[in-house]
Structures are given as structure tokens and as C-alpha cells.
Coordinates of C-alpha atoms in Angstrom, one line a residue:
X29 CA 0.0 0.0 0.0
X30 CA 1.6 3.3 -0.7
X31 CA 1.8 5.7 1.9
X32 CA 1.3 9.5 1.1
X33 CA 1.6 12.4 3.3
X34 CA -1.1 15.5 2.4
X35 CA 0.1 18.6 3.9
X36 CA -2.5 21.0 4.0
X37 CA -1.1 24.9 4.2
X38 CA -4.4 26.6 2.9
X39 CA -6.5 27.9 -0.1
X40 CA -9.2 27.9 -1.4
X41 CA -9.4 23.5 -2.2
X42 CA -9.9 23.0 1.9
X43 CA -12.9 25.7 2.1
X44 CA -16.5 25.1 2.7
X45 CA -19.5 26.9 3.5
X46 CA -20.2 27.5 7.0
X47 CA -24.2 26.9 7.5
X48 CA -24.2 28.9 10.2
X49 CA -22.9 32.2 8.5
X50 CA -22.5 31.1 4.6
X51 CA -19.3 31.9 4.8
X52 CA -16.3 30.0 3.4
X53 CA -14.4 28.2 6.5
X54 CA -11.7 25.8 6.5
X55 CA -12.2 22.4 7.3
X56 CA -10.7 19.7 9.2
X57 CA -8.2 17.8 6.7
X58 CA -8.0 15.8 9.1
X59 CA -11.4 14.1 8.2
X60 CA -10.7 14.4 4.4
X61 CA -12.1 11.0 3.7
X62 CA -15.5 12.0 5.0
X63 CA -15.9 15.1 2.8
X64 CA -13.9 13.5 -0.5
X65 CA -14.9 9.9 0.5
X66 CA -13.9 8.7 -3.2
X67 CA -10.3 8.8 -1.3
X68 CA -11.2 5.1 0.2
X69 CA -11.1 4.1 -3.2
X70 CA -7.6 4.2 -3.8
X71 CA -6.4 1.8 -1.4
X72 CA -3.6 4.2 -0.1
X73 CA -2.1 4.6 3.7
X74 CA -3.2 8.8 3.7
X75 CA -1.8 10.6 6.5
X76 CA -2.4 14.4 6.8
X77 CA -0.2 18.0 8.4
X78 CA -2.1 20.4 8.2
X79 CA -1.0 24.3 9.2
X80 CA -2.8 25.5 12.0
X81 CA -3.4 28.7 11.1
X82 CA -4.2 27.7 7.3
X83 CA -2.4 30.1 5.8
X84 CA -3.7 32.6 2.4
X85 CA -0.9 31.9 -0.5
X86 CA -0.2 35.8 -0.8
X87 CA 0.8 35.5 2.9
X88 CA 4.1 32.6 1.4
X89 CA 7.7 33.8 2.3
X90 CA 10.7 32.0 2.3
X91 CA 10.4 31.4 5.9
X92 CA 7.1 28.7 5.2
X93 CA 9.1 27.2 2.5
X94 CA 11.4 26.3 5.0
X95 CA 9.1 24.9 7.0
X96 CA 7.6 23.0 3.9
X97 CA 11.0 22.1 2.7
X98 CA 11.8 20.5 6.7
X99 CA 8.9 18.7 6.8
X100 CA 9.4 16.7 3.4
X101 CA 13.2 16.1 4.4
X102 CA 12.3 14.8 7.7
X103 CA 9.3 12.4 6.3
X104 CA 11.0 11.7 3.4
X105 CA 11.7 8.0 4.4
X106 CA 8.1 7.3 6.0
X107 CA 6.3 7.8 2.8
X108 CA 6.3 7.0 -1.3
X109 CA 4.7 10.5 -1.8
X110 CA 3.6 14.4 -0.8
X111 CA 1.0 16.4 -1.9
X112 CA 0.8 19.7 -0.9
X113 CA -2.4 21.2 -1.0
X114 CA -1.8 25.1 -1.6
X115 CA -3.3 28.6 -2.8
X116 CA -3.0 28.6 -6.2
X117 CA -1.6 32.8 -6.4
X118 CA 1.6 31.8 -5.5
X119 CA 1.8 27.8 -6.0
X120 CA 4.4 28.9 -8.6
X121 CA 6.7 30.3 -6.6
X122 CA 6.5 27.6 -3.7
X123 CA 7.0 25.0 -6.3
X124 CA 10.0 26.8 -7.9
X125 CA 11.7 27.1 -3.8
X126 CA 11.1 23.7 -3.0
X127 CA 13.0 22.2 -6.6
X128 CA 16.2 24.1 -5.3
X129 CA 15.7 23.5 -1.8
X130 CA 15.0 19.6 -2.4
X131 CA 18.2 18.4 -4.2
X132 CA 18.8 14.9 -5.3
X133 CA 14.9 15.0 -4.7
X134 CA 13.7 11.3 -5.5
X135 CA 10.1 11.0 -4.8
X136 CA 7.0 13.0 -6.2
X137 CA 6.2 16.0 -4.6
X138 CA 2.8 17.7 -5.7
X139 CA 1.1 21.1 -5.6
X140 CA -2.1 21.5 -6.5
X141 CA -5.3 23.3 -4.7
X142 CA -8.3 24.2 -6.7
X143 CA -10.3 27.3 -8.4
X144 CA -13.8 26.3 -6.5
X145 CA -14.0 24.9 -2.7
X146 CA -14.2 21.4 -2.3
X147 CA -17.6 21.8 -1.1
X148 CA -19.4 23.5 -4.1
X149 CA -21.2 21.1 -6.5
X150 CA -18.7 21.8 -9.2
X151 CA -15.5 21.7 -7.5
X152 CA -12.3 21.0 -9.1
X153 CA -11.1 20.4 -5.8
X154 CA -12.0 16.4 -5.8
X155 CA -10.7 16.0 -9.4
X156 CA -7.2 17.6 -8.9
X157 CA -6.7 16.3 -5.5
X158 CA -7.4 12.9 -6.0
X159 CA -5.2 12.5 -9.6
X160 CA -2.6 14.6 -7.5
X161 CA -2.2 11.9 -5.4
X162 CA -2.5 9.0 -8.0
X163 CA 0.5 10.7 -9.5
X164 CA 2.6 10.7 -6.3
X165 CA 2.3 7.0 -5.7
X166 CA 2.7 5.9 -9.0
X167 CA 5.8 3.7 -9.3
X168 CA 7.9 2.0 -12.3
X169 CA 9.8 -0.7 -11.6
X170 CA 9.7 0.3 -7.5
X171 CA 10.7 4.2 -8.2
X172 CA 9.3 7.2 -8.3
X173 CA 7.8 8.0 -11.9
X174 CA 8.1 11.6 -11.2
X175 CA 10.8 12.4 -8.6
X176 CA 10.3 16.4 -8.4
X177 CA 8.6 19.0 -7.5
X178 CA 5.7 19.7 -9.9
X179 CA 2.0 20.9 -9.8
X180 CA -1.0 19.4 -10.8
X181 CA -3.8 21.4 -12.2
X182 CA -7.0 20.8 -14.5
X183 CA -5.7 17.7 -16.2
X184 CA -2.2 18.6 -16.3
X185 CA 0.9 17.9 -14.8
X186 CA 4.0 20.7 -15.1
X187 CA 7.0 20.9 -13.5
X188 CA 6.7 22.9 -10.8
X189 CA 9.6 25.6 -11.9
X190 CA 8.9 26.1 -15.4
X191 CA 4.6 27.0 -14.1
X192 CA 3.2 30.0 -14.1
X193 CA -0.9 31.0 -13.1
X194 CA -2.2 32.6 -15.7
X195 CA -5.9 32.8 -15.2
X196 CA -7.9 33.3 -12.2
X197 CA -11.1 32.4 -13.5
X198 CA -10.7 29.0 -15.5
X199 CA -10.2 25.8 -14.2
X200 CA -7.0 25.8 -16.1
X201 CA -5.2 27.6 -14.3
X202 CA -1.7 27.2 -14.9
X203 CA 1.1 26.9 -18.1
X204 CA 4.1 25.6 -18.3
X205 CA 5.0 28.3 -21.6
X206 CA 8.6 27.3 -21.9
X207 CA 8.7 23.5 -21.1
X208 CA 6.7 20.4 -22.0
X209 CA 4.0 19.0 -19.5
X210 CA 5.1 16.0 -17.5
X211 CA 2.0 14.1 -17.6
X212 CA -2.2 14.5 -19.0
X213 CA -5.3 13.2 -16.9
X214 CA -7.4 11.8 -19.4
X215 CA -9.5 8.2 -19.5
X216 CA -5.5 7.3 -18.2
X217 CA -2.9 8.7 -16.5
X218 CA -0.2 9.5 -19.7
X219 CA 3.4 10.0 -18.7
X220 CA 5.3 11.8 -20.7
X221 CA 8.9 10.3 -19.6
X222 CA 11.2 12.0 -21.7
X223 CA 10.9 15.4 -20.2
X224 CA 10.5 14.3 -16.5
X225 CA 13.7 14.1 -14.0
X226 CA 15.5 11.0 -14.0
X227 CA 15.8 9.3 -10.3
X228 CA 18.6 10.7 -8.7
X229 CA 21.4 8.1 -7.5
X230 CA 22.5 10.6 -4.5
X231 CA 21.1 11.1 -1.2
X232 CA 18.2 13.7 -0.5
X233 CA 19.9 18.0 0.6
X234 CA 18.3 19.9 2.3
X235 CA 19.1 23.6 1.7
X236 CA 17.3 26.5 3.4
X237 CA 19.4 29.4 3.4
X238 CA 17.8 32.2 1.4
X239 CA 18.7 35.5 0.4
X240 CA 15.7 37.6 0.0
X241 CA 16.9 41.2 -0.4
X242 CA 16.3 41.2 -4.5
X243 CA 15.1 44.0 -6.2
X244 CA 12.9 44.0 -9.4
X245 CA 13.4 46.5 -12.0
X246 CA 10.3 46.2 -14.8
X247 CA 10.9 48.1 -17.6
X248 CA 8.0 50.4 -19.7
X249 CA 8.6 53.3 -22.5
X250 CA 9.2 56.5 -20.8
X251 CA 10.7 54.8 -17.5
X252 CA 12.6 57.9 -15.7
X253 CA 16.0 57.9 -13.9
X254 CA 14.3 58.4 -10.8
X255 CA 12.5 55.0 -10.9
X256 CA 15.4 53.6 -12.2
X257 CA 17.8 54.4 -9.5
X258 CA 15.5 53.8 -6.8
X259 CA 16.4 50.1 -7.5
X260 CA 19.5 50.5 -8.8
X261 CA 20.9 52.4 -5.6
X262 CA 19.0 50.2 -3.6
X263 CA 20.9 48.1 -1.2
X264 CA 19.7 44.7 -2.8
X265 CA 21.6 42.2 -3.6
X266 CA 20.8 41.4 -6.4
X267 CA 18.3 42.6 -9.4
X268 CA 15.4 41.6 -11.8
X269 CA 15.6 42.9 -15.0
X270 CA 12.5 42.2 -16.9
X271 CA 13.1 43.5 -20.5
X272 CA 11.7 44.0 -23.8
X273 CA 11.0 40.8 -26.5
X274 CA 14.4 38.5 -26.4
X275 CA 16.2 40.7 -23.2
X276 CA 15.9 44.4 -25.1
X277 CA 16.5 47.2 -23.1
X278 CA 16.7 51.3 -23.9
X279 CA 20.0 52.6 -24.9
X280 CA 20.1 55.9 -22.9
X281 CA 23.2 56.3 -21.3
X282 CA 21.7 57.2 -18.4
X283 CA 19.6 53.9 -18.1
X284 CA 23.0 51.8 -18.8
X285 CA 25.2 53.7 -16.6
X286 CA 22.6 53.2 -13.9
X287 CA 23.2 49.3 -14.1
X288 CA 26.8 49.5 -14.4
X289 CA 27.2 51.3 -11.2
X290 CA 25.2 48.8 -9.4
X291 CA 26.8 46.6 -11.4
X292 CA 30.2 48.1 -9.4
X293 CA 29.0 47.4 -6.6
X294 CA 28.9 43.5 -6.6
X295 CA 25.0 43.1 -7.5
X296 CA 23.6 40.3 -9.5
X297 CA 21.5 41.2 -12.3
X298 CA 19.7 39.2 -14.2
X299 CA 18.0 39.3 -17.3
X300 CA 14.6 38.1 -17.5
X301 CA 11.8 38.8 -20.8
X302 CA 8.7 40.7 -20.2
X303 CA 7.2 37.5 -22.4
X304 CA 5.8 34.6 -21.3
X305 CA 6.8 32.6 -23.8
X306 CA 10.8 32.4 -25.5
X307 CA 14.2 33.0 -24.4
X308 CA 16.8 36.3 -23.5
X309 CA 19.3 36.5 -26.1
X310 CA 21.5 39.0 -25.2
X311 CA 23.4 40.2 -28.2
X312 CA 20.9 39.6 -31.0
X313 CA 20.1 43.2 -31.0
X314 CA 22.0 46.3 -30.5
X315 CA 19.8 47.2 -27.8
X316 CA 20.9 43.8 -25.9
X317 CA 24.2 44.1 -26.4
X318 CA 26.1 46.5 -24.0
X319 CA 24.1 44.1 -21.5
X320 CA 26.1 41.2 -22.4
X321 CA 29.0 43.3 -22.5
X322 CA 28.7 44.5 -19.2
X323 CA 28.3 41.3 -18.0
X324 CA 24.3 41.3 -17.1
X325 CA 23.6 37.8 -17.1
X326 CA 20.6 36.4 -19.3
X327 CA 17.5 34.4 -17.4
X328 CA 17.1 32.4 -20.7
X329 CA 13.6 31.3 -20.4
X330 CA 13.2 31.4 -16.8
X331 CA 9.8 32.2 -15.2
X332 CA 9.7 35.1 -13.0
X333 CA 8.7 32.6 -10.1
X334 CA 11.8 30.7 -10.5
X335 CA 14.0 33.4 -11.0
X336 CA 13.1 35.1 -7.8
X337 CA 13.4 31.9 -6.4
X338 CA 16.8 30.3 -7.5
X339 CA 18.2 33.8 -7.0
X340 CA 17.1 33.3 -3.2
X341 CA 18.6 29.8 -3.0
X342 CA 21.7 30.8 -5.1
X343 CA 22.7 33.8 -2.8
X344 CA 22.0 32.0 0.3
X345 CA 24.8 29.4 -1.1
X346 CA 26.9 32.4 0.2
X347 CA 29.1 31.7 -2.2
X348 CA 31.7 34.1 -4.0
X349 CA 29.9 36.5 -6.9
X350 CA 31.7 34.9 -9.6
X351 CA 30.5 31.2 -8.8
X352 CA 26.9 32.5 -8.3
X353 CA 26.5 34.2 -11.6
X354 CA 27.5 30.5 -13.2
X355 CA 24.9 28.9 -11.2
X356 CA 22.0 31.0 -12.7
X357 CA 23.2 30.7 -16.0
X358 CA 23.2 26.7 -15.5
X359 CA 20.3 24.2 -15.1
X360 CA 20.4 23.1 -11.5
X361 CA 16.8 21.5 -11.4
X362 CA 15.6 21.9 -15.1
X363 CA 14.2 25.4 -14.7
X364 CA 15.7 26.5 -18.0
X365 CA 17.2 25.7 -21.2
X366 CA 20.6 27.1 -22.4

């Protein structure tokens, strides 16, 4: 029997209506196979954490991914499985923590939650929680078919740092615009091996220093110096640049000697598109390349989520400069291609 530990942080998937009140409460996960009793049909050993308080996903830092990352490292032997059941506004940046914090990660961890509470009539609480955790005990040839962090949502499986949530009113709630889904719900469960992880032959890391202090710099036609230099001067560590089409930027002196100085002053910068879809080439264009010459490094075709993310876990590494910029121009956990 496999053995699967639901950890419950919050969202809307564990709400119902209060009949006192009609007002959306949590309820007890604890009792999850009286209110999804379809659960006693898969023949799985369920156990349940659930955060007490629940917590709204807008209210995720890095401290809860810690906690979230802890718990899964000190488990990780009891059980075949996790699913974590989670607000889907910010699912994609938990996701995207988790891959870096997890290394050598070698069983199935999955996110999913749901647009409707799992007590409304048409729910896609039951349907997503239910495949989410068929997909986290399913085995081939005793291991793990998907050993990493990935979410499941309406039907799909993605890995969980190349998602983004793109709609807040569809059941489909999330895309994966850069990187192949790992798996499709239909009549059967259909893996799609090639582009999931392989098992890893080392043991489980845990790694749970992060480096917040990032700044985000989004450009727009008429940006001023002022705005510009309220990030750039900032005493971040390190800065989001999300550019134009393939990684274009303005060529205003101003604007470039703005990233140089910071630049000088040991921050990472990293160059992210505005696009959901494709990759940052610096150099393609002139207005891309005094980037690459000033050594901006390029986010490929990272998300935002897992650029914030890996630039979090890549700066806690405390590592020197140098060493850090090669990390987030390499594939650590498949969160981009280069």
C-alpha cells in the first residue's frame, strides 16, 4: 500500500461553506475522507499536516518554504509521496523554492489546490486532489515515476519551476509556456517520460538558506531615472531585470550607466523577458548588447517565479559572486534551457 503524506497549508481546495454564517471556513483535513470519501477508493495509507493557522498563499515567504521544505526532508523516508495542497496565487513560486531546496529529490512531490472549494457542487477540488495523489504514488519498476517538485492542475501535470498562473477564472489555471507537461489526466494517467527528471542516485539535501533582499526592476517606455535608480541604488543584492521581446532594453546612457554602477557594486542582475513565452538573447540586437557586455547575465527562459526563487537559494549558497552568476546561467533543477 503506498503511503502519502497530504500537507494542508491553505486555499481555497480545503474551504467550505459555514451553515451557520455562509461563509467560506476551513475544514478539518483531518477528516478528508468524510468530505472526499472517493479517497477510500484508492487503497492508499493517507496521512495528513495540516498548518494551523491555514495560511492565504499571498501570505508565502521563504520562511514557510522552509518549513515546507523541513517537513518533506524529515518524512521523506516514512512515505512514497507528498501532496501539498496550496493557494493557487503563488503555488508557482512555492514550487519553484522547494525544486532548489530539495536536491537529489527522488520522490513526487505535488502542488495542487483548486479554483472552487471542495464543497461546491462543481468543485475542481476532488478531481485535482485525487489525480494529485495517484500521481505521487505511481511507481515504475519500484521508483518514483516523477521524482520532483511539480504541480497538478485541470488535467495537467508541469513541473513545478517552469509553471506560471495565468488565469484566475478558468479551471485551467496554470502553463508551463517554456517546457513540455510532465503528464495529462485523461480516461489514463499518460506520462510523458522523456521530459521528467531522472531518479537521482545521491542522497536527499536539504538547503534552506535564502537571500531575499532582490530587487525587481520592470521596464516600460518612458521609465525615468528616478524610478530607475530607486532600485538600482538600492541596497539589494541582487536585481530583476525584466526586459523587452528577447532581453531588449533602452539605450540611454543614463539607463546603462545606472546598471553598471550597481553593477560596481557586486549586484547580481539578471535578465529576464517581459514575455511569457521564448528565451533572452542578449546580443541579438544592438539594444541587448552593451548588456552582455557588461556582463548582465541572461534568465534564458526562466519564469519570474523561479527566477526570484533560484536567485534566493543561489545567494543563500553564500558563495563568491563569480560562482553565483555561473549557477543561474546553468540548469540546477531543469528550470531553464541554455
Amino acid at each position: 500500500m503506498n503511503k502519502i503524506l497530504i500537507i494542508y497549508t491553505g486555499g481555497t481546495i480545503g474551504m467550505i461553506n459555514d451553515p451557520d454564517n455562509g461563509m467560506l471556513v476551513p475544514f478539518n483535513f483531518e477528516q478528508i475522507k468524510e468530505n472526499v470519501p472517493e479517497l477510500n477508493r484508492l487503497n492508499y495509507d493517507l496521512e495528513v499536516h495540516s498548518f494551523n493557522p491555514v495560511l492565504d498563499s499571498s501570505n508565502m515567504d521563504p520562511e514557510i518554504w522552509k518549513t515546507l521544505a523541513k517537513l518533506i526532508y524529515k518524512n521523506y523516508e516514512l512515505y512514497d509521496g507528498f501532496v501539498i495542497l496550496h493557494g493557487s496565487d503563488t503555488m508557482a513560486f512555492t514550487a519553484s523554492a522547494l525544486s532548489f531546496m530539495l536536491e537529489n529529490l527522488g520522490k513526487p512531490v505535488v502542488l495542487t489546490g483548486s479554483q472552487l472549494p471542495i464543497g461546491e457542487i462543481r468543485t475542481d477540488a476532488k478531481e485535482n486532489l485525487i489525480t494529485a495523489l495517484e500521481i505521487a504514488a505511481t511507481k515504475e519498476n519500484d521508483k518514483a515515476l516523477v521524482p520532483e517538485v511539480c504541480i497538478y492542475f485541470d488535467a495537467q501535470l508541469f513541473r513545478g519551476n517552469r509553471s506560471i498562473k495565468y488565469n484566475i477564472e478558468k479551471f485551467e489555471a496554470f502553463r508551463s509556456p517554456n517546457y513540455s507537461i510532465l503528464a495529462e489526466a485523461g480516461v489514463h494517467l499518460q506520462f510523458h517520460r522523456n521530459y521528467i527528471l531522472k531518479v537521482p542516485e545521491k542522497k536527499l539535501i536539504l538547503r534552506t538558506d535564502f537571500n531575499s533582499n532582490i530587487g525587481v526592476l520592470k521596464l516600460y517606455p518612458g521609465i525615468t531615472p528616478q524610478a530607475v535608480q530607486a532600485i538600482t541604488d538600492s541596497k539589494v543584492d541582487a536585481i530583476i531585470l525584466e526586459t523587452f521581446g528577447s532581453g531588449n532594453t533602452t539605450t540611454a546612457q543614463w539607463f546603462l550607466d545606472a546598471l553598471q554602477n550597481a553593477l560596481d557594486k557586486g549586484k547580481i542582475i539578471i535578465d529576464i523577458s517581459q514575455c511569457k513565452k521564448g528565451s533572452v538573447q542578449l546580443g541579438l540586437y544592438e539594444t541587448s548588447r552593451e548588456l552582455q557586455k557588461m556582463g548582465i547575465l541572461s534568465g534564458f527562459d526562466l519564469t519570474f517565479e523561479a527566477t526570484v526563487t533560484k536567485l534566493m537559494f543561489v545567494m543563500g549558497l553564500d558563495l563568491p559572486v563569480e560562482e553565483s552568476k555561473k549557477l543561474m546561467e546553468q540548469s540546477l533543477r531543469g528550470e531553464l534551457t541554455n
